[in-house]
Each structure stands twice: as C-alpha cells, then as structure tokens.
Short mmCIF file of C-alpha atoms and ligand atoms in Angstrom, two decimals:
data_model
loop_
_atom_site.label_atom_id
_atom_site.label_comp_id
_atom_site.label_asym_id
_atom_site.label_seq_id
_atom_site.Cartn_x
_atom_site.Cartn_y
_atom_site.Cartn_z
CA MET A 1 2.19 18.27 -6.55
CA LEU A 2 3.87 14.80 -7.88
CA SER A 3 3.29 14.04 -11.69
CA ILE A 4 3.91 10.37 -12.79
CA GLY A 5 4.35 10.47 -16.72
CA SER A 6 0.80 11.88 -17.85
CA VAL A 7 -0.87 11.35 -14.66
CA LYS A 8 -0.73 14.47 -11.86
CA LEU A 9 -1.48 13.33 -8.40
CA ASP A 10 -3.06 15.61 -6.18
CA ASN A 11 -0.28 15.59 -3.46
CA ALA A 12 3.03 13.48 -3.27
CA LEU A 13 1.58 10.92 -0.50
CA VAL A 14 1.01 7.44 -2.02
CA MET A 15 -0.86 4.55 -0.30
CA ALA A 16 1.19 1.50 -0.34
CA PRO A 17 0.20 -1.72 -1.91
CA MET A 18 -0.71 -4.06 0.91
CA ALA A 19 -2.20 -7.45 0.16
CA GLY A 20 -5.14 -8.31 2.36
CA TYR A 21 -5.57 -4.46 3.33
CA THR A 22 -5.82 -2.41 0.05
CA THR A 23 -9.29 -3.42 -0.71
CA LEU A 24 -11.34 -1.43 -2.80
CA ALA A 25 -13.14 -0.37 0.53
CA PHE A 26 -9.76 0.81 2.06
CA ARG A 27 -8.69 2.58 -0.68
CA LEU A 28 -11.72 4.62 -1.05
CA MET A 29 -11.72 5.39 2.67
CA VAL A 30 -7.92 6.84 2.38
CA LYS A 31 -8.38 8.48 -0.65
CA LYS A 32 -11.30 10.30 0.52
CA LEU A 33 -8.46 10.97 3.79
CA GLY A 34 -6.32 12.59 1.33
CA ALA A 35 -3.93 9.77 -0.21
CA GLY A 36 -2.44 11.50 -3.42
CA CYS A 37 -2.63 8.09 -5.16
CA VAL A 38 -3.85 4.59 -4.07
CA THR A 39 -2.67 1.09 -5.29
CA THR A 40 -4.23 -2.43 -5.43
CA GLU A 41 -2.51 -5.11 -3.69
CA MET A 42 -0.30 -7.19 -5.86
CA VAL A 43 -2.41 -9.03 -8.89
CA SER A 44 -1.04 -12.17 -10.31
CA SER A 45 -0.41 -11.68 -14.16
CA GLU A 46 -1.14 -15.00 -14.66
CA GLY A 47 -4.24 -15.27 -13.13
CA LEU A 48 -5.47 -12.14 -15.05
CA ALA A 49 -4.02 -13.37 -18.29
CA ARG A 50 -5.81 -16.94 -17.86
CA GLY A 51 -8.97 -15.01 -17.01
CA HIS A 52 -9.45 -16.05 -13.38
CA LYS A 53 -12.57 -14.87 -11.82
CA LYS A 54 -10.93 -14.04 -8.61
CA THR A 55 -8.10 -12.32 -9.33
CA ALA A 56 -10.09 -9.92 -11.85
CA GLU A 57 -12.16 -9.06 -8.46
CA TYR A 58 -8.74 -7.54 -7.45
CA VAL A 59 -8.80 -5.08 -10.04
CA ARG A 60 -12.52 -3.82 -9.55
CA SER A 61 -12.21 0.06 -9.31
CA HIS A 62 -14.39 2.68 -9.04
CA ALA A 63 -14.37 6.60 -10.10
CA ASP A 64 -14.15 8.05 -6.59
CA GLU A 65 -10.38 6.45 -6.17
CA LYS A 66 -8.91 7.66 -9.02
CA PRO A 67 -5.84 8.21 -9.93
CA LEU A 68 -5.54 4.25 -9.38
CA SER A 69 -2.43 2.35 -9.39
CA VAL A 70 -2.74 -1.41 -10.08
CA GLN A 71 -0.06 -3.61 -9.33
CA ILE A 72 0.92 -6.85 -10.98
CA PHE A 73 3.53 -9.49 -10.50
CA GLY A 74 5.11 -12.17 -12.69
CA SER A 75 8.32 -13.29 -14.49
CA GLN A 76 7.07 -13.69 -18.11
CA PRO A 77 7.49 -10.83 -19.99
CA GLU A 78 4.71 -11.12 -22.17
CA VAL A 79 2.57 -12.59 -19.83
CA MET A 80 3.02 -9.38 -17.53
CA ALA A 81 2.22 -7.41 -20.79
CA LYS A 82 -0.94 -9.13 -21.27
CA ALA A 83 -1.85 -8.67 -17.59
CA ALA A 84 -1.29 -4.63 -18.05
CA GLU A 85 -3.48 -4.42 -21.22
CA ILE A 86 -6.08 -6.13 -18.90
CA VAL A 87 -5.63 -3.82 -15.70
CA VAL A 88 -5.65 -0.66 -18.17
CA ALA A 89 -8.75 -1.83 -19.91
CA ALA A 90 -10.10 -2.60 -16.21
CA GLY A 91 -9.73 1.37 -15.28
CA ALA A 92 -5.87 1.29 -14.23
CA ASP A 93 -4.86 4.95 -14.59
CA LEU A 94 -0.89 3.71 -13.64
CA VAL A 95 0.75 0.10 -13.69
CA ASP A 96 2.95 -0.99 -11.34
CA ILE A 97 5.33 -3.99 -11.30
CA ASN A 98 6.43 -5.54 -8.25
CA MET A 99 9.81 -6.42 -7.88
CA GLY A 100 9.90 -6.41 -4.07
CA CYS A 101 7.67 -9.19 -2.90
CA SER A 102 9.97 -11.74 -0.94
CA VAL A 103 7.05 -14.40 -0.29
CA ARG A 104 8.62 -18.02 -0.94
CA LYS A 105 5.53 -18.71 -3.39
CA VAL A 106 5.96 -15.54 -5.23
CA VAL A 107 10.00 -15.67 -5.62
CA LYS A 108 10.01 -19.28 -6.45
CA THR A 109 8.20 -18.57 -9.69
CA GLY A 110 10.90 -15.68 -10.58
CA ALA A 111 8.50 -13.06 -9.93
CA GLY A 112 8.72 -10.15 -7.05
CA ALA A 113 12.29 -9.48 -5.38
CA ALA A 114 13.27 -12.47 -7.62
CA LEU A 115 13.77 -10.28 -10.49
CA LEU A 116 16.30 -8.32 -8.75
CA ARG A 117 18.46 -11.30 -8.96
CA ASP A 118 18.51 -11.21 -12.70
CA LEU A 119 18.52 -7.72 -14.34
CA ARG A 120 18.43 -9.00 -18.04
CA LYS A 121 14.93 -10.59 -16.77
CA ALA A 122 13.93 -7.36 -15.24
CA ALA A 123 14.74 -5.69 -18.08
CA ARG A 124 12.61 -7.28 -20.29
CA VAL A 125 9.95 -7.52 -18.02
CA VAL A 126 9.85 -3.78 -17.76
CA SER A 127 10.39 -3.14 -21.58
CA ALA A 128 7.32 -5.97 -22.38
CA VAL A 129 4.78 -3.80 -20.15
CA ARG A 130 5.98 -0.25 -21.37
CA ARG A 131 5.57 -1.30 -25.19
CA ALA A 132 1.76 -3.14 -23.89
CA CYS A 133 0.39 0.26 -22.16
CA ALA A 134 0.39 3.89 -22.93
CA CYS A 135 -0.34 4.71 -19.18
CA PRO A 136 2.17 5.75 -17.01
CA LEU A 137 4.42 2.76 -15.68
CA THR A 138 6.24 2.50 -12.40
CA VAL A 139 7.92 -0.44 -10.65
CA LYS A 140 8.46 -1.04 -6.98
CA ILE A 141 11.92 -2.23 -5.82
CA ARG A 142 13.92 -3.22 -2.63
CA ALA A 143 17.60 -2.17 -2.15
CA GLY A 144 18.58 -5.82 -3.84
CA TRP A 145 17.98 -9.48 -3.22
CA SER A 146 20.48 -9.72 0.02
CA PRO A 147 23.09 -7.47 1.32
CA GLU A 148 26.05 -9.31 -0.86
CA ASP A 149 24.26 -7.99 -4.11
CA PRO A 150 22.99 -4.38 -3.46
CA VAL A 151 21.31 -3.71 -6.78
CA ALA A 152 19.32 -0.64 -5.71
CA VAL A 153 21.02 2.13 -8.23
CA GLU A 154 21.80 -0.30 -10.84
CA ILE A 155 18.20 -1.55 -11.33
CA ALA A 156 16.51 1.84 -10.81
CA ARG A 157 18.80 2.92 -13.77
CA VAL A 158 17.91 -0.33 -15.84
CA ILE A 159 13.98 0.63 -14.97
CA GLU A 160 14.37 4.09 -16.35
CA ASP A 161 16.01 3.36 -19.30
CA CYS A 162 13.06 0.59 -20.17
CA GLY A 163 10.65 3.60 -20.11
CA ALA A 164 9.03 3.72 -16.76
CA ASP A 165 7.92 6.91 -15.62
CA ALA A 166 8.81 6.29 -11.61
CA VAL A 167 10.53 3.95 -9.27
CA THR A 168 9.06 3.15 -5.80
CA VAL A 169 12.24 2.12 -3.42
CA HIS A 170 11.48 -0.10 -0.21
CA PRO A 171 14.77 0.03 1.10
CA ARG A 172 15.38 -3.07 2.48
CA PHE A 173 16.88 -6.45 1.29
CA ALA A 174 14.38 -9.33 0.07
CA THR A 175 16.20 -11.56 2.77
CA GLN A 176 15.67 -9.30 5.58
CA GLY A 177 11.83 -9.10 5.17
CA PHE A 178 11.05 -6.62 7.66
CA SER A 179 13.48 -7.85 10.34
CA VAL A 180 15.87 -4.28 10.09
CA PRO A 181 14.53 -0.74 10.00
CA ALA A 182 14.47 0.48 6.26
CA ASP A 183 17.78 2.23 5.25
CA TRP A 184 16.68 5.36 3.47
CA THR A 185 19.98 6.36 2.49
CA TRP A 186 19.40 4.33 -0.75
CA ILE A 187 16.29 6.39 -1.50
CA GLY A 188 19.01 9.54 -1.89
CA ARG A 189 21.46 7.38 -3.83
CA ILE A 190 18.97 6.50 -6.25
CA LYS A 191 17.45 9.95 -6.56
CA GLU A 192 20.82 11.03 -7.69
CA ARG A 193 21.01 8.78 -10.27
CA VAL A 194 17.63 8.71 -12.07
CA GLY A 195 16.11 11.40 -13.73
CA ILE A 196 12.20 10.07 -12.93
CA PRO A 197 10.88 10.41 -9.52
CA VAL A 198 11.49 8.44 -6.97
CA ILE A 199 9.33 7.47 -4.39
CA GLY A 200 10.38 6.66 -1.28
CA ASN A 201 8.72 4.15 1.20
CA GLY A 202 9.09 2.20 4.29
CA ASP A 203 9.02 2.96 8.16
CA VAL A 204 6.73 6.28 7.62
CA SER A 205 4.36 5.69 11.03
CA ASP A 206 3.67 9.19 11.40
CA PRO A 207 3.56 12.70 9.31
CA SER A 208 6.87 13.84 10.73
CA LEU A 209 8.86 11.02 9.22
CA ALA A 210 7.16 11.39 5.73
CA LEU A 211 8.42 15.20 5.88
CA ARG A 212 11.82 14.08 7.68
CA MET A 213 12.19 11.34 4.55
CA LYS A 214 11.27 13.87 2.05
CA LYS A 215 14.04 16.68 3.38
CA GLU A 216 16.64 13.67 3.87
CA THR A 217 16.82 11.64 0.77
CA GLY A 218 15.20 14.28 -1.48
CA CYS A 219 12.55 12.35 -2.85
CA ASP A 220 9.67 13.05 -4.77
CA GLY A 221 6.99 11.41 -3.14
CA VAL A 222 6.50 9.16 0.20
CA MET A 223 4.30 6.02 0.14
CA ILE A 224 2.91 4.85 3.10
CA GLY A 225 1.85 1.33 4.28
CA ARG A 226 1.60 -0.07 7.72
CA GLY A 227 1.21 3.94 9.20
CA ALA A 228 -1.76 4.18 7.16
CA ILE A 229 -3.44 0.96 8.49
CA SER A 230 -3.19 2.11 12.14
CA ASN A 231 -3.55 5.86 10.88
CA PRO A 232 -5.60 6.05 8.02
CA TRP A 233 -5.62 10.08 8.69
CA ILE A 234 -1.57 10.31 8.34
CA PHE A 235 -2.36 11.88 4.77
CA GLN A 236 -4.12 14.71 5.79
CA GLN A 237 -2.15 15.27 8.83
CA THR A 238 1.10 15.06 7.13
CA ALA A 239 -0.37 17.74 4.57
CA ALA A 240 -1.57 19.74 7.38
CA MET A 241 1.96 19.53 8.97
CA GLU A 242 3.59 20.62 5.69
CA GLN A 243 1.42 23.79 5.95
CA GLY A 244 2.49 24.63 9.34
CA LEU A 245 -0.79 23.86 10.60
CA GLY A 246 -1.16 21.74 13.68
CA GLU A 247 -1.84 17.87 14.01
CA SER A 248 -5.44 16.78 14.21
CA ARG A 249 -5.80 13.71 16.06
CA PRO A 250 -9.12 11.81 15.12
CA GLY A 251 -11.37 11.66 18.16
CA PRO A 252 -13.16 8.42 19.34
CA TRP A 253 -16.30 9.20 17.03
CA GLU A 254 -14.07 9.79 14.20
CA ARG A 255 -12.47 6.62 14.38
CA ARG A 256 -15.70 4.72 14.78
CA ALA A 257 -17.16 6.62 11.33
CA PHE A 258 -14.15 5.33 9.83
CA LEU A 259 -14.54 1.66 10.81
CA LEU A 260 -18.25 1.78 10.42
CA GLU A 261 -17.72 3.55 6.68
CA HIS A 262 -15.46 0.69 5.74
CA PHE A 263 -17.74 -2.27 7.08
CA THR A 264 -20.34 -0.51 4.82
CA LEU A 265 -18.48 -0.30 1.95
CA LEU A 266 -17.26 -3.98 2.13
CA CYS A 267 -20.79 -5.04 2.55
CA GLU A 268 -21.18 -4.19 -0.89
CA SER A 269 -18.81 -6.62 -2.26
CA MET A 270 -19.35 -9.29 0.15
CA GLU A 271 -21.85 -10.93 2.62
CA GLU A 272 -21.86 -8.93 5.93
CA ARG A 273 -20.74 -11.59 8.25
CA ARG A 274 -17.42 -11.71 5.95
CA ALA A 275 -17.01 -8.06 6.13
CA ALA A 276 -17.60 -8.34 9.48
CA LEU A 277 -14.60 -10.43 9.78
CA ALA A 278 -12.35 -8.79 7.67
CA VAL A 279 -12.89 -5.15 9.39
CA ARG A 280 -11.70 -6.74 12.86
CA GLY A 281 -7.99 -6.40 12.00
CA LEU A 282 -8.47 -2.68 11.37
CA VAL A 283 -10.38 -2.45 14.39
CA LEU A 284 -7.21 -3.76 16.10
CA ALA A 285 -5.26 -1.36 13.98
CA CYS A 286 -7.35 1.62 14.49
CA THR A 287 -7.42 1.52 18.25
CA ARG A 288 -3.99 0.19 18.86
CA GLY A 289 -2.50 2.63 21.90
CA LEU A 290 -5.78 3.92 22.89
CA PRO A 291 -7.27 3.55 26.28
CA HIS A 292 -8.59 0.09 27.58
CA SER A 293 -7.86 -1.25 23.95
CA SER A 294 -6.79 -4.14 25.17
CA ARG A 295 -10.17 -5.12 26.59
CA LEU A 296 -11.59 -4.48 23.33
CA ARG A 297 -9.06 -7.09 21.77
CA GLY A 298 -10.65 -10.08 23.40
CA ARG A 299 -13.99 -8.94 22.43
CA ILE A 300 -12.94 -8.25 19.04
CA ALA A 301 -11.96 -12.26 18.61
CA GLN A 302 -15.96 -12.72 19.40
CA ILE A 303 -17.70 -10.66 16.52
CA ARG A 304 -19.26 -12.59 13.73
CA ASP A 305 -21.79 -10.40 12.22
CA GLY A 306 -22.34 -6.54 11.69
CA GLU A 307 -24.51 -6.34 14.83
CA THR A 308 -21.89 -7.76 17.53
CA LEU A 309 -19.18 -5.53 15.18
CA ILE A 310 -21.34 -2.26 15.60
CA SER A 311 -22.59 -3.16 19.42
CA THR A 312 -18.55 -3.71 20.24
CA MET A 313 -17.54 -0.52 18.55
CA ASP A 314 -20.34 1.70 20.14
CA HIS A 315 -19.64 -0.12 23.35
CA TYR A 316 -15.98 0.49 23.42
CA PHE A 317 -16.07 4.18 21.85
CA SER A 318 -18.75 5.61 24.16
CA THR A 319 -16.15 4.69 27.02
CA LEU A 320 -13.47 6.37 25.46
CA GLU A 321 -15.72 9.48 24.88
CA ASN A 322 -16.76 9.55 28.78
CA LEU A 323 -13.21 9.04 29.69
CA PRO A 324 -11.45 12.53 31.06
CA SER A 325 -9.66 14.29 28.86
C1 FMN B 401 0.48 -7.24 4.93
C2 FMN B 401 1.42 -6.54 4.00
C3 FMN B 401 1.12 -6.71 2.64
C4 FMN B 401 1.93 -6.18 1.57
N1 FMN B 401 1.69 -6.47 0.30
C5 FMN B 401 2.38 -5.79 -0.20
C6 FMN B 401 2.05 -5.92 -2.00
O1 FMN B 401 1.00 -6.82 -2.45
N2 FMN B 401 2.63 -5.51 -3.03
C7 FMN B 401 3.84 -4.57 -2.58
O2 FMN B 401 4.79 -4.35 -3.28
N3 FMN B 401 4.17 -4.93 -1.29
C8 FMN B 401 3.63 -5.29 -0.33
N4 FMN B 401 4.05 -4.62 1.00
C9 FMN B 401 5.02 -3.82 1.39
C10 FMN B 401 4.37 -2.36 1.42
O3 FMN B 401 3.86 -1.94 0.35
C11 FMN B 401 5.67 -1.63 1.70
O4 FMN B 401 6.52 -1.71 1.02
C12 FMN B 401 6.24 -2.12 3.22
O5 FMN B 401 5.24 -2.42 4.13
C13 FMN B 401 6.88 -1.12 3.75
O6 FMN B 401 6.69 0.13 3.78
P1 FMN B 401 5.82 0.92 5.33
O7 FMN B 401 7.00 0.49 6.44
O8 FMN B 401 5.16 2.10 4.83
O9 FMN B 401 4.92 -0.39 5.70
C14 FMN B 401 3.09 -5.52 1.91
C15 FMN B 401 3.24 -5.40 3.60
C16 FMN B 401 2.47 -5.68 4.39
C17 FMN B 401 3.14 -5.51 5.81
#
C-alpha cells in the first residue's frame, strides 16, 4: 500500500495524467479495473483562476473514482495557488503540479517542463500551492530540460523542501519528447536522495515491467500511461502477478464490454455522436495486435454514431470469438 500525505491508496499503481484520454469516463473505468489512484489531465491554472467554463469541466469528478488527483499547470505562484484552492473545492483529494509537459504552447509561458530551467521559480510555485491547500501535494517532473542540465535529483530535493508529499519521475528530458527510452536510473537516484515517496513512470507497458521498475529503482509507486490505454487491465494484472497468480488476459467480450461501458459513460457528458468519435481511438488501442485488427482499423474511420460503433464492434468481436484458439 502507498500513502501520500494523509491519503492511503488501495495499491501503489497510479494512472498517469494523459491529455485527451484521462476523462472522467476513462478514470472511472480504470479505477474499477484496479488503479490505486487516477489523475485528471493537466488543467490550466489560468483558465481555472479566470473561471473559464470549459476548464472547470476538466475537474468534474465522481465519488467512485476517489482518491482523485487533479493536475494543474502554470508558472505564476499566486495563480497556481488559486487554482489549487479551486480544484480542492471541486473534489480533488490530491493536487499535482505539472513540471514535465514539453509542448511548445505550455513551455513558452514558463509552465510545465520550463520550470525545470528555473528552479527558484519552481520552488516558489510549489511553496505557494503548498500554502494554499491542506491536501496532499505531488509534483510530476522529467529528468530535466535537456541532457546538458540533468536537474532531476536537485529539483526533487527542492520539491521535498517546499513541502510536497511525493514526487513522480518521468525520466526523459523535455528536449527528448518520447524519442528515447525512459532512463529508470534517475528514479533510483532520486529515491536515494529524498524522504518522500517516489513514483516511477515511463515505458511500463506490461505488468512484469511494473514489478521490474519497483525492484530496480526501489520506487514506492508506479505510474502507468500509454500501457493502460492499450491495456486498461494492466493494474489488476500487475496486482495478480505480484501475488504470484497467473496473468489473465481479457477475452473479446470483456474488451467489447469495456469499450461499450466507456462509450455509455461518455454519453452522460456529451452527445452520442461526439462520444462515438471520442471512443474510436480507444477501440484502436484496445484491439492493437489482436487478429484481424488491421481490417477493423479501416472500418473504425467510418464510425460517426453510436449505432455504427456498436455494430462494428459486435461484428469484430464475434469474429474473434469464433476463431479457433
Ligand atoms: C497523449 C498523452 C498525453 C499526455 N498528457 C499529459 C498530461 O496532461 N500531464 C502530464 O503530466 N503528462 C502527460 N503525458 C505524459 C504521461 O503522463 C507519462 O508521463 C508518459 O506518457 C510516460 O509514461 P508511459 O510510458 O507509461 O506512457 C501525456 C502523454 C501522452 C502520450
């Protein structure tokens, strides 16, 4: 079990914040499938502080997904503090500060991974948010801005000194995007130098890698991103593997049920047509590598409404069911 400040997680596996994916619907699904904690995608502190309606929609939550971590990004300490107050009032159990996003539109405002180039400002941001909220505070970092300036250990210590309750490490440099494998040695080096829990992240694409990351780095928790998009069952599979039980792979109808339930949940917050379009990416991800999935790909592009979504999935998954095993 992992405790972050006063919040006890059911297990040490955390769903990564992922813009465009970690919607309320998806978070509810992966929570049910065994994630110890789920996180919203990064939410603009400026948008929250100015009361933008669309930004507020990102922090809409549900009791069944708790404990919920809400990730905020920004570069102005007082705006970040205000945003933290808003998300806590909206139901966040933990507040997470984004210091890893390398997207141009974010870093050009001094937010996200740009804070790794200005540790004094980063410290002011963490301290201001710390003062503004009593709930557990976490910070998600990269190894640094660029390989020439590997500040990972230094920034993790600054974050701890400023009162954060845990640090999450995605060990690539901002300038690298996703172009190189995550270097887990940074997670181990940080773990040796801070007293707060360290959550490791990067390239955990199957349950055995989650266990390996824990073993190799000594990290207290493991955050999973893309691996949970293509395999939302990864959390329960990892727990089973940790207990020495065999790995269970979801069958065709389990996959179909997951996608349909996700679609139904999305329909609660948007019109059916938009929900059908939104779920297409997940259908692709959840069927990648399965027999005849390339044939399915062409048909997915034609999905424009709920009815076609359901008939396309029914057709595909029934074909799978009838394949000799
Ligand atoms: C589509 C996409 C969206 C992402 N959005 C966010 C985000 O909003 N906030 C954040 O801190 N990281 C974000 N990330 C980074 C992930 O949280 C994670 O650090 C990264 O994908 C590495 O973990 P993984 O190998 O398990 O995917 C995003 C990554 C992807 C691929």
